[in-house]
Amino acid sequence: MLGKTTRLITKGLTHQRKQRRAPMCDFERIRYELKPCDIILVEGRSRVSEVIKLITQSPWSHAALYIGRLHDIEDPEIREQVTQHCDCSPDSQLLVESELGMGTVIRPITVYEKEHLRICRPRGLKYQDAQQIINYAISRVGVEYDVRQIFDLARFLFPWRLLPRRWRSSLFAKGAGRTTKTVCSTMIAEAFNNVQFPILPLVKTNTADGRVQLFRRNPKLCAPRDFDYSPYFKIIKYPFIDYSHHASYRLLPWHGNIPLDNEEADLYLSPGESENSLVAIADNEIALPPKKPKGNPH
């Protein structure tokens, strides 16, 4: 009974909104740009994605680790593990990710062809460390997705004094060790922690001698937005329509006769009403009170 209930909840949480008619980014340029150990951020369209975005106050709900093609993996045993877990061609561009309903899996990057993506590249990562990160991530394939950790993260964001003890976060309740479940960002953060690469470390200074020390963050507290925010990752964007290929952003195709549907019309301005609407809104906001009649008051 519990298994059936879990499957129903999982199905509801993974239900996807419809895709955009046109993508936000240029997938082909992203594919060409990717290097092993890049982090791919995904906006996400499922219900659980909306929960994660609400909790973390970020547009990014999912993170995946790009591991390259089979020949990019140095260890032959690790390459063999990949072929066992993923039925793909040697030329397929692969990523490791933890997804609700699937657990930690290896999939081709083409599953995100229509999605809004961003690349976060670790600055100055050494080749051997990159191989260790990839090996760690592949070793986690098959581990279940930890839904509870999402809600633990939500509870952790509330002040402790406002919650009954039984509702408080259990993120730190258990000792450190190899867990049997994970979420996308935690798995990736553990892989980078394995080679001591920083994501969002705590920086403290010794008041006596001025020396600086870094403290690694608990991987369970890592969210997709942290890779975007981290100063140790380079952000790479390729918009679907890139004004760097035009003489000016003013020459972008703002005008045309493509209509907006009802939902889009609430969020976007059509070319004909854009200026008038903004002026009308401004006029309403700065409307002056009526003038008082002249003359001496009685």
Tab-separated table of C-alpha atoms in Angstrom:
chain	number	residue	atom	x	y	z
A	1	MET	CA	0.000	0.000	0.000
A	2	LEU	CA	2.829	2.361	0.928
A	3	GLY	CA	4.601	1.660	-2.364
A	4	LYS	CA	1.468	2.457	-4.360
A	5	THR	CA	0.944	5.704	-2.444
A	6	THR	CA	4.579	6.683	-3.022
A	7	ARG	CA	4.216	6.025	-6.750
A	8	LEU	CA	1.072	8.166	-6.930
A	9	ILE	CA	2.751	11.055	-5.087
A	10	THR	CA	5.840	10.755	-7.278
A	11	LYS	CA	3.706	10.780	-10.430
A	12	GLY	CA	1.939	13.933	-9.260
A	13	LEU	CA	5.168	15.711	-8.317
A	14	THR	CA	6.879	14.867	-11.612
A	15	HIS	CA	3.959	16.012	-13.787
A	16	GLN	CA	5.400	18.458	-16.343
A	17	ARG	CA	3.974	21.762	-17.542
A	18	LYS	CA	3.870	22.173	-21.303
A	19	GLN	CA	7.087	23.283	-22.977
A	20	ARG	CA	7.630	26.749	-24.357
A	21	ARG	CA	6.933	27.148	-28.058
A	22	ALA	CA	10.450	28.515	-28.494
A	23	PRO	CA	13.358	27.696	-26.160
A	24	MET	CA	15.103	30.295	-24.001
A	25	CYS	CA	18.605	29.132	-24.936
A	26	ASP	CA	20.549	27.828	-27.915
A	27	PHE	CA	20.907	24.120	-27.190
A	28	GLU	CA	23.320	23.414	-30.037
A	29	ARG	CA	25.765	26.081	-28.840
A	30	ILE	CA	25.503	24.753	-25.293
A	31	ARG	CA	26.275	21.215	-26.500
A	32	TYR	CA	29.320	22.477	-28.369
A	33	GLU	CA	30.582	24.479	-25.376
A	34	LEU	CA	30.304	21.765	-22.694
A	35	LYS	CA	33.368	20.303	-20.986
A	36	PRO	CA	33.549	17.388	-18.514
A	37	CYS	CA	32.601	18.423	-14.952
A	38	ASP	CA	30.499	21.382	-16.087
A	39	ILE	CA	27.316	21.793	-14.056
A	40	ILE	CA	24.134	22.121	-16.102
A	41	LEU	CA	21.369	24.084	-14.369
A	42	VAL	CA	17.794	23.366	-15.467
A	43	GLU	CA	14.789	25.598	-14.836
A	44	GLY	CA	12.402	22.621	-14.607
A	45	ARG	CA	8.680	22.383	-15.359
A	46	SER	CA	7.450	19.753	-12.894
A	47	ARG	CA	5.525	20.327	-9.667
A	48	VAL	CA	8.481	19.314	-7.531
A	49	SER	CA	10.555	21.821	-9.542
A	50	GLU	CA	8.154	24.574	-8.491
A	51	VAL	CA	8.554	23.493	-4.848
A	52	ILE	CA	12.357	23.640	-5.095
A	53	LYS	CA	12.273	27.040	-6.825
A	54	LEU	CA	9.933	28.382	-4.136
A	55	ILE	CA	12.085	27.038	-1.296
A	56	THR	CA	15.380	28.289	-2.730
A	57	GLN	CA	13.989	31.535	-4.233
A	58	SER	CA	15.715	30.750	-7.526
A	59	PRO	CA	14.680	30.003	-11.126
A	60	TRP	CA	16.878	26.864	-11.092
A	61	SER	CA	15.311	23.679	-9.762
A	62	HIS	CA	17.756	21.029	-10.956
A	63	ALA	CA	21.476	20.488	-11.475
A	64	ALA	CA	23.228	17.777	-13.477
A	65	LEU	CA	26.910	16.906	-13.843
A	66	TYR	CA	28.208	16.669	-17.399
A	67	ILE	CA	30.662	13.748	-17.727
A	68	GLY	CA	31.378	14.032	-21.460
A	69	ARG	CA	31.529	11.150	-23.932
A	70	LEU	CA	32.797	7.649	-23.124
A	71	HIS	CA	36.316	8.456	-24.335
A	72	ASP	CA	36.460	11.406	-21.890
A	73	ILE	CA	36.423	8.929	-18.969
A	74	GLU	CA	39.957	7.780	-18.232
A	75	ASP	CA	39.313	4.683	-16.074
A	76	PRO	CA	38.247	1.682	-18.227
A	77	GLU	CA	36.304	0.140	-15.328
A	78	ILE	CA	34.311	3.341	-14.907
A	79	ARG	CA	33.632	3.407	-18.660
A	80	GLU	CA	32.310	-0.144	-18.378
A	81	GLN	CA	29.980	0.944	-15.542
A	82	VAL	CA	28.616	3.703	-17.745
A	83	THR	CA	27.811	1.286	-20.575
A	84	GLN	CA	26.017	-0.976	-18.087
A	85	HIS	CA	23.790	1.844	-16.849
A	86	CYS	CA	23.194	3.697	-20.116
A	87	ASP	CA	22.344	2.255	-23.518
A	88	CYS	CA	24.051	4.933	-25.580
A	89	SER	CA	26.466	5.313	-28.455
A	90	PRO	CA	30.161	6.085	-27.801
A	91	ASP	CA	29.602	9.586	-29.177
A	92	SER	CA	26.683	10.444	-26.861
A	93	GLN	CA	27.174	13.426	-24.556
A	94	LEU	CA	26.297	12.126	-21.101
A	95	LEU	CA	25.370	13.547	-17.714
A	96	VAL	CA	24.818	12.129	-14.233
A	97	GLU	CA	21.838	13.419	-12.271
A	98	SER	CA	19.478	12.563	-9.434
A	99	GLU	CA	15.817	12.811	-10.429
A	100	LEU	CA	12.619	12.127	-8.509
A	101	GLY	CA	11.091	8.881	-9.761
A	102	MET	CA	14.394	7.673	-11.249
A	103	GLY	CA	17.101	8.087	-8.610
A	104	THR	CA	20.676	8.761	-9.736
A	105	VAL	CA	20.986	7.927	-13.429
A	106	ILE	CA	23.152	8.476	-16.505
A	107	ARG	CA	21.336	10.049	-19.456
A	108	PRO	CA	22.207	11.825	-22.718
A	109	ILE	CA	22.047	15.592	-22.581
A	110	THR	CA	19.473	15.561	-25.389
A	111	VAL	CA	16.743	14.984	-22.764
A	112	TYR	CA	17.036	18.735	-22.047
A	113	GLU	CA	17.011	19.919	-25.635
A	114	LYS	CA	13.899	22.102	-25.179
A	115	GLU	CA	14.647	23.336	-21.660
A	116	HIS	CA	16.070	26.566	-20.245
A	117	LEU	CA	19.692	25.731	-19.343
A	118	ARG	CA	22.793	27.405	-17.960
A	119	ILE	CA	26.382	26.168	-17.722
A	120	CYS	CA	28.394	26.612	-14.509
A	121	ARG	CA	32.066	25.753	-15.067
A	122	PRO	CA	34.437	25.128	-12.122
A	123	ARG	CA	37.323	27.587	-12.427
A	124	GLY	CA	40.795	26.058	-12.768
A	125	LEU	CA	39.728	22.470	-12.042
A	126	LYS	CA	42.634	20.048	-12.592
A	127	TYR	CA	42.205	17.138	-14.999
A	128	GLN	CA	42.822	14.410	-12.395
A	129	ASP	CA	40.427	16.063	-9.954
A	130	ALA	CA	37.814	16.238	-12.716
A	131	GLN	CA	38.231	12.486	-13.261
A	132	GLN	CA	37.761	11.849	-9.530
A	133	ILE	CA	34.580	13.940	-9.521
A	134	ILE	CA	33.222	11.991	-12.494
A	135	ASN	CA	34.161	8.658	-10.900
A	136	TYR	CA	32.400	9.592	-7.668
A	137	ALA	CA	29.231	10.661	-9.472
A	138	ILE	CA	29.122	7.431	-11.502
A	139	SER	CA	29.596	5.405	-8.305
A	140	ARG	CA	26.331	6.916	-7.028
A	141	VAL	CA	24.274	5.697	-10.001
A	142	GLY	CA	21.325	3.657	-8.752
A	143	VAL	CA	20.949	5.549	-5.460
A	144	GLU	CA	17.338	6.577	-4.754
A	145	TYR	CA	16.124	10.184	-4.774
A	146	ASP	CA	15.529	11.597	-1.286
A	147	VAL	CA	12.239	13.521	-1.305
A	148	ARG	CA	12.387	14.037	2.449
A	149	GLN	CA	15.576	16.073	2.098
A	150	ILE	CA	13.693	18.730	0.113
A	151	PHE	CA	11.284	19.247	2.982
A	152	ASP	CA	14.137	19.087	5.508
A	153	LEU	CA	15.762	21.928	3.580
A	154	ALA	CA	12.505	23.897	3.704
A	155	ARG	CA	12.215	23.394	7.447
A	156	PHE	CA	15.851	24.350	7.906
A	157	LEU	CA	15.143	27.772	6.389
A	158	PHE	CA	12.626	28.590	9.139
A	159	PRO	CA	13.835	29.989	12.489
A	160	TRP	CA	14.184	27.132	14.975
A	161	ARG	CA	12.258	28.884	17.713
A	162	LEU	CA	9.129	29.162	15.542
A	163	LEU	CA	8.795	25.408	14.933
A	164	PRO	CA	7.947	22.558	17.316
A	165	ARG	CA	10.987	20.343	17.854
A	166	ARG	CA	9.393	17.393	16.020
A	167	TRP	CA	9.037	19.580	12.885
A	168	ARG	CA	12.587	20.863	12.850
A	169	SER	CA	15.107	19.896	10.214
A	170	SER	CA	16.661	16.439	10.522
A	171	LEU	CA	19.522	17.303	8.154
A	172	PHE	CA	22.077	17.038	10.948
A	173	ALA	CA	20.316	14.431	13.079
A	174	LYS	CA	22.437	11.555	11.770
A	175	GLY	CA	26.185	11.195	11.771
A	176	ALA	CA	28.262	11.691	8.676
A	177	GLY	CA	28.525	8.756	6.314
A	178	ARG	CA	27.542	7.383	2.938
A	179	THR	CA	23.812	7.908	2.593
A	180	THR	CA	21.419	5.564	0.780
A	181	LYS	CA	19.416	8.406	-0.805
A	182	THR	CA	20.343	11.735	-2.381
A	183	VAL	CA	19.100	14.737	-4.378
A	184	CYS	CA	20.655	16.355	-7.442
A	185	SER	CA	22.692	19.107	-5.808
A	186	THR	CA	23.805	17.004	-2.840
A	187	MET	CA	25.295	14.307	-5.062
A	188	ILE	CA	27.228	16.909	-7.081
A	189	ALA	CA	28.369	18.811	-3.970
A	190	GLU	CA	29.672	15.562	-2.464
A	191	ALA	CA	31.609	14.869	-5.665
A	192	PHE	CA	33.283	18.296	-5.573
A	193	ASN	CA	33.902	18.044	-1.822
A	194	ASN	CA	35.722	14.796	-2.558
A	195	VAL	CA	38.527	16.838	-4.194
A	196	GLN	CA	38.080	19.846	-1.856
A	197	PHE	CA	36.809	22.117	-4.626
A	198	PRO	CA	34.835	25.010	-3.050
A	199	ILE	CA	31.211	25.799	-3.873
A	200	LEU	CA	30.034	28.188	-1.141
A	201	PRO	CA	32.516	27.709	1.731
A	202	LEU	CA	32.466	29.571	5.015
A	203	VAL	CA	35.419	31.977	5.139
A	204	LYS	CA	36.799	32.833	8.595
A	205	THR	CA	39.763	34.947	9.590
A	206	ASN	CA	41.949	34.327	12.637
A	207	THR	CA	41.890	37.572	14.619
A	208	ALA	CA	45.328	36.842	16.106
A	209	ASP	CA	47.404	36.431	12.932
A	210	GLY	CA	44.968	37.373	10.146
A	211	ARG	CA	45.128	33.958	8.477
A	212	VAL	CA	42.108	32.850	6.495
A	213	GLN	CA	40.519	29.417	6.773
A	214	LEU	CA	37.785	27.825	4.639
A	215	PHE	CA	35.116	25.447	5.916
A	216	ARG	CA	33.284	23.164	3.517
A	217	ARG	CA	29.507	23.432	3.598
A	218	ASN	CA	27.294	20.469	4.424
A	219	PRO	CA	26.469	18.978	0.966
A	220	LYS	CA	22.878	18.360	2.066
A	221	LEU	CA	22.356	22.124	2.179
A	222	CYS	CA	23.490	22.618	-1.411
A	223	ALA	CA	20.835	23.851	-3.863
A	224	PRO	CA	21.050	24.322	-7.655
A	225	ARG	CA	21.274	28.093	-7.208
A	226	ASP	CA	24.551	27.720	-5.246
A	227	PHE	CA	26.502	26.810	-8.385
A	228	ASP	CA	25.090	29.927	-10.081
A	229	TYR	CA	25.939	32.118	-7.079
A	230	SER	CA	29.372	30.624	-6.302
A	231	PRO	CA	32.383	32.791	-7.253
A	232	TYR	CA	34.306	29.586	-7.999
A	233	PHE	CA	32.160	28.747	-11.040
A	234	LYS	CA	32.122	30.598	-14.349
A	235	ILE	CA	28.642	31.278	-15.750
A	236	ILE	CA	28.118	30.569	-19.456
A	237	LYS	CA	24.886	31.556	-21.225
A	238	TYR	CA	23.786	31.112	-24.807
A	239	PRO	CA	20.379	32.770	-25.358
A	240	PHE	CA	18.223	31.494	-28.207
A	241	ILE	CA	18.295	34.955	-29.804
A	242	ASP	CA	21.650	36.502	-28.999
A	243	TYR	CA	21.978	40.254	-29.586
A	244	SER	CA	25.769	39.909	-29.681
A	245	HIS	CA	25.164	38.678	-33.251
A	246	HIS	CA	23.179	41.845	-34.087
A	247	ALA	CA	24.422	45.403	-34.408
A	248	SER	CA	22.364	46.376	-31.377
A	249	TYR	CA	19.787	44.931	-28.994
A	250	ARG	CA	17.418	47.533	-30.483
A	251	LEU	CA	17.510	45.517	-33.706
A	252	LEU	CA	16.151	42.371	-32.070
A	253	PRO	CA	12.829	41.187	-33.584
A	254	TRP	CA	10.490	43.004	-31.187
A	255	HIS	CA	7.864	43.676	-33.871
A	256	GLY	CA	5.701	41.280	-35.850
A	257	ASN	CA	2.205	39.819	-36.105
A	258	ILE	CA	2.562	36.706	-33.893
A	259	PRO	CA	-0.291	36.788	-31.330
A	260	LEU	CA	-0.017	36.085	-27.590
A	261	ASP	CA	-2.315	33.486	-26.027
A	262	ASN	CA	-4.461	34.411	-22.992
A	263	GLU	CA	-1.907	33.304	-20.409
A	264	GLU	CA	0.973	35.039	-22.186
A	265	ALA	CA	-1.025	38.253	-22.569
A	266	ASP	CA	-1.103	38.602	-18.771
A	267	LEU	CA	2.684	38.412	-18.587
A	268	TYR	CA	3.952	40.151	-21.719
A	269	LEU	CA	3.233	43.322	-23.661
A	270	SER	CA	2.358	43.113	-27.333
A	271	PRO	CA	4.292	45.506	-29.643
A	272	GLY	CA	1.316	47.811	-30.231
A	273	GLU	CA	0.473	48.396	-26.579
A	274	SER	CA	3.878	48.428	-24.937
A	275	GLU	CA	4.588	52.159	-24.865
A	276	ASN	CA	0.972	53.255	-24.327
A	277	SER	CA	0.509	50.752	-21.493
A	278	LEU	CA	3.625	51.901	-19.690
A	279	VAL	CA	2.654	55.555	-20.042
A	280	ALA	CA	-0.872	54.829	-18.765
A	281	ILE	CA	0.476	52.963	-15.753
A	282	ALA	CA	2.877	55.796	-14.973
A	283	ASP	CA	0.092	58.402	-15.319
A	284	ASN	CA	-2.135	56.491	-12.901
A	285	GLU	CA	0.647	56.192	-10.351
A	286	ILE	CA	1.503	59.910	-10.367
A	287	ALA	CA	-2.042	61.276	-10.736
A	288	LEU	CA	-2.368	64.501	-8.742
A	289	PRO	CA	-5.279	65.168	-6.345
A	290	PRO	CA	-7.974	67.595	-7.583
A	291	LYS	CA	-7.257	71.272	-7.005
A	292	LYS	CA	-9.054	73.023	-4.168
A	293	PRO	CA	-11.436	75.860	-5.159
A	294	LYS	CA	-10.034	79.361	-4.864
A	295	GLY	CA	-11.333	81.799	-2.308
A	296	ASN	CA	-11.185	82.299	1.441
A	297	PRO	CA	-12.561	79.454	3.524
A	298	HIS	CA	-15.547	80.303	5.726
